[in-house]
CSV table of C-alpha atoms and ligand atoms in Angstrom, one decimal:
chain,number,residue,atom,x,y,z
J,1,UNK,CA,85.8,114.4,75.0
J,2,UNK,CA,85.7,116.7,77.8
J,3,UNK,CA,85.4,113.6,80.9
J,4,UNK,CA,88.4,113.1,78.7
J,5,UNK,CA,90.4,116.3,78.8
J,6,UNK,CA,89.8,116.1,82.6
J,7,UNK,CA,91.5,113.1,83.1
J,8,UNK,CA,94.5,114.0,81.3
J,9,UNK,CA,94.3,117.3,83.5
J,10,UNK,CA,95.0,114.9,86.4
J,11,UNK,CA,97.0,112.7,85.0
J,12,UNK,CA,99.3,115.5,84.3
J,13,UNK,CA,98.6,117.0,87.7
J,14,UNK,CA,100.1,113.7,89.1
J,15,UNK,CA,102.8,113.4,87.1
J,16,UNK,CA,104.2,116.8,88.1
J,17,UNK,CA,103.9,116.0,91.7
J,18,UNK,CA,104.7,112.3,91.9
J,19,UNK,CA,108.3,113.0,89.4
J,20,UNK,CA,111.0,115.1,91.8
J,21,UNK,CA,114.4,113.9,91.2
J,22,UNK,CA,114.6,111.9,94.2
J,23,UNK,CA,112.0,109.6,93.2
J,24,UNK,CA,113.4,108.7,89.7
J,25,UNK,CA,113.2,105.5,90.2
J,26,UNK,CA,109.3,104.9,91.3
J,27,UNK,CA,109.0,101.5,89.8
J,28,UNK,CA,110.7,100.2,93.2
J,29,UNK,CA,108.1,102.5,95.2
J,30,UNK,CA,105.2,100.2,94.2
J,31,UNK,CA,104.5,96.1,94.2
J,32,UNK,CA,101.6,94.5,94.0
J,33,UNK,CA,100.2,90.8,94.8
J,34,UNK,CA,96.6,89.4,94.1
J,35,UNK,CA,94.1,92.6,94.2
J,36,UNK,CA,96.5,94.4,96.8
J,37,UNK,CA,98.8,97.3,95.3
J,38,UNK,CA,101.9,98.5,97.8
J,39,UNK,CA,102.7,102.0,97.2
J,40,UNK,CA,104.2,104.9,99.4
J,41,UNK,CA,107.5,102.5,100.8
J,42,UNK,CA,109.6,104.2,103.1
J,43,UNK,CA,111.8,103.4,106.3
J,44,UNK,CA,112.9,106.0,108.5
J,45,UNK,CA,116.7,106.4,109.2
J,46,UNK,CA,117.8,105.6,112.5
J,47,UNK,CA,120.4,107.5,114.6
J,48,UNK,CA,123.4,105.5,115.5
J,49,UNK,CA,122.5,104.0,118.7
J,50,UNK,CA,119.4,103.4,118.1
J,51,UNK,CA,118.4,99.9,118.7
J,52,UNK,CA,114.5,100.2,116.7
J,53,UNK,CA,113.6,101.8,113.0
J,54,UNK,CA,110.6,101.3,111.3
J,55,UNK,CA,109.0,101.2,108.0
J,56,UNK,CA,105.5,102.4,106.2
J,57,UNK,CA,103.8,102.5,103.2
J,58,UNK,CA,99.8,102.2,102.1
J,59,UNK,CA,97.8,99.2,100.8
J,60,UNK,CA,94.8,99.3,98.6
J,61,UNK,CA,92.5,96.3,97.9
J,62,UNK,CA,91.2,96.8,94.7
J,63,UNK,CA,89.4,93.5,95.0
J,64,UNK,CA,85.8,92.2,96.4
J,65,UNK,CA,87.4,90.4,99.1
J,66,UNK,CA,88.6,91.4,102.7
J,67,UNK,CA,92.7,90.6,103.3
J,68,UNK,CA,94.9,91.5,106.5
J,69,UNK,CA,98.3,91.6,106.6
J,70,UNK,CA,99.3,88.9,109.0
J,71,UNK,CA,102.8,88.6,109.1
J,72,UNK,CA,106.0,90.5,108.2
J,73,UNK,CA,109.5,88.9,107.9
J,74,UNK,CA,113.2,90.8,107.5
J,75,UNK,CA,116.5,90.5,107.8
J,76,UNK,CA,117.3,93.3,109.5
J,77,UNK,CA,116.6,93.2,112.9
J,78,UNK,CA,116.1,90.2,115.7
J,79,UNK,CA,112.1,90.7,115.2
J,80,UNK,CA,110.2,92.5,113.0
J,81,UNK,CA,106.7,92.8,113.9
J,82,UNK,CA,103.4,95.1,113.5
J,83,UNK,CA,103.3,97.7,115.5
J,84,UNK,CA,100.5,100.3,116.0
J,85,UNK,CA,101.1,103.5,118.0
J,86,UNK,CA,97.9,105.8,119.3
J,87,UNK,CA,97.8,108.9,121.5
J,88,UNK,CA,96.8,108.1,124.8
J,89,UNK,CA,96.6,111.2,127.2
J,90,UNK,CA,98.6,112.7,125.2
J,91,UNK,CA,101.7,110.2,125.4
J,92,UNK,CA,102.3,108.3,121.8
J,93,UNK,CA,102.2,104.9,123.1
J,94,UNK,CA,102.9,101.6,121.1
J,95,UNK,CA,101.9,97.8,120.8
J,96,UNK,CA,102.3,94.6,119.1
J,97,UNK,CA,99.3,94.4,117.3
J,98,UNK,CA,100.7,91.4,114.3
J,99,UNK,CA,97.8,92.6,112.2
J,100,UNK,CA,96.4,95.0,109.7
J,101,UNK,CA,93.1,94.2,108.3
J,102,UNK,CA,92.6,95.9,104.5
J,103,UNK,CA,89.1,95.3,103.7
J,104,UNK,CA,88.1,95.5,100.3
J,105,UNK,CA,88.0,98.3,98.2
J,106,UNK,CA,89.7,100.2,100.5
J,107,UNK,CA,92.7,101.4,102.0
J,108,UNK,CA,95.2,100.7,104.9
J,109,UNK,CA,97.6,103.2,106.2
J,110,UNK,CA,100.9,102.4,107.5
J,111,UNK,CA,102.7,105.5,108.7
J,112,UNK,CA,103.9,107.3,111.3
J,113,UNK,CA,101.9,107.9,114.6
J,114,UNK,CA,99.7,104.7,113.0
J,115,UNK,CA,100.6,101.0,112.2
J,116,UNK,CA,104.0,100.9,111.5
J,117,UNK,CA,106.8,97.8,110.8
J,118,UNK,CA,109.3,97.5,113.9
J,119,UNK,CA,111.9,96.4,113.7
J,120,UNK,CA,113.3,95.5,117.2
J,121,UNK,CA,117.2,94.8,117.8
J,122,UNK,CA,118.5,96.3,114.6
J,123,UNK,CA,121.6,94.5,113.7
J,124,UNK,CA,122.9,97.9,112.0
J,125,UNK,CA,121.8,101.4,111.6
J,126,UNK,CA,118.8,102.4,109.0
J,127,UNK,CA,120.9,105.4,107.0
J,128,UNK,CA,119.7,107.4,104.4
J,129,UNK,CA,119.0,105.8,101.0
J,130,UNK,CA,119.4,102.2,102.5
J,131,UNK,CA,117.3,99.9,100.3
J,132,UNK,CA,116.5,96.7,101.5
J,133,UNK,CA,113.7,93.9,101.5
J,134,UNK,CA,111.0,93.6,103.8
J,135,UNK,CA,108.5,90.3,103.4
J,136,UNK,CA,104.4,90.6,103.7
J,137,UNK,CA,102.1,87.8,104.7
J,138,UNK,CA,98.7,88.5,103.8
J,139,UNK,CA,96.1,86.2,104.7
J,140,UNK,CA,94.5,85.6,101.5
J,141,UNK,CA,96.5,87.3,98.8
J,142,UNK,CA,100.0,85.7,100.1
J,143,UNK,CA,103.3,86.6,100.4
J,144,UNK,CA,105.0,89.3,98.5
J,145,UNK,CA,108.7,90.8,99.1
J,146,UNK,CA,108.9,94.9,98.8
J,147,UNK,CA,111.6,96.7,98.8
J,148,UNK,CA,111.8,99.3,101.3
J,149,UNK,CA,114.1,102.7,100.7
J,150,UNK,CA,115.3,104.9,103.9
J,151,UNK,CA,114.5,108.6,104.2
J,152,UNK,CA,114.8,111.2,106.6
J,153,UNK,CA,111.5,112.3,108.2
J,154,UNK,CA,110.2,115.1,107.2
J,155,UNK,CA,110.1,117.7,109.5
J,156,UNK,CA,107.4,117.4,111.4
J,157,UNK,CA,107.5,116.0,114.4
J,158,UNK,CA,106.9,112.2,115.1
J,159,UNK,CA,105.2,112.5,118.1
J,160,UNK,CA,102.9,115.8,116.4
J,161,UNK,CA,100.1,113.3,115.9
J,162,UNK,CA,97.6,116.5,115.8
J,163,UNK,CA,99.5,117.2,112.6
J,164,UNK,CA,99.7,114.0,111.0
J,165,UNK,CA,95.9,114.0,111.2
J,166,UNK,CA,95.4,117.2,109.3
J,167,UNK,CA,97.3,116.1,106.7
J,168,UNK,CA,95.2,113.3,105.5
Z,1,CU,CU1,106.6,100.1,117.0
């Protein structure tokens, strides 16, 4: 009864932080294909000019078998590809890197001042509550179409990637 009592605790717990208004409708913040489960979609609005946007969210592999994300397809932009930026002497640089393993059991995070979807020569602007489709290759679980929604960032900075560590 009591191991119980403890889940409901969290479950509760979880409920209360994972239900704000803006995220009434959750369903679209998740999808899920083979043992992988996509949660935490977001793109990033893009000033007008801007040429670039990109998009993030987290995969767990619940299963007993290693996956990578291989390949990622939309219509957006000319090319969308997998990016990963690092710190490097303290400038955030960026590459192609076209991969994102996800071993199993555990967890991959997409986000910013980390792997990241670019999108490169965006045929419009990324504006705030955009919704649109963004297509995932995995190597062994296959392909799988999410639905990505646009938000501002929040306001810490991009480039703080001192900050974005502490908050894991
Ligand atoms: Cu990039």
């Amino acid at each position: 009864m009591k191991k119980f009592s403890s889940a409901m605790a969290i479950a509760v717990a979880l409920l209360i932080v994972i239900k704000t208004p803006s995220q009434a409708h959750s369903h679209k913040k998740m999808a899920a294909v083979g043992d992988l489960l996509i949660t935490e979609i977001w793109a990033r609005t893009t000033p007008k000019p801007a040429k670039t946007g990109a998009a993030f969210f987290m995969i767990k592999n619940n299963g007993k078998t290693d996956d990578t994300l291989i390949g990622v397809s939309s219509k957006l932009a000319k090319k969308t590809e997998i990016h990963q930026s690092s710190m490097e002497k303290g400038i955030m640089k960026m590459r192609h890197v076209g991969k994102v393993s996800v071993p199993a059991g555990e967890m991959a995070f997409l986000k910013p001042g980390s792997f990241h979807i670019m999108f490169m020569g965006l045929y419009n602007p990324i504006n705030k509550g955009d919704e649109f489709p963004l297509t995932l290759i995995f190597k062994k679980s296959g392909t799988l179409t999410i639905m990505v929604k646009a938000k501002e960032l929040m306001d810490k900075g991009t480039m703080d990637h001192s900050k974005m560590k502490k908050a894991e």
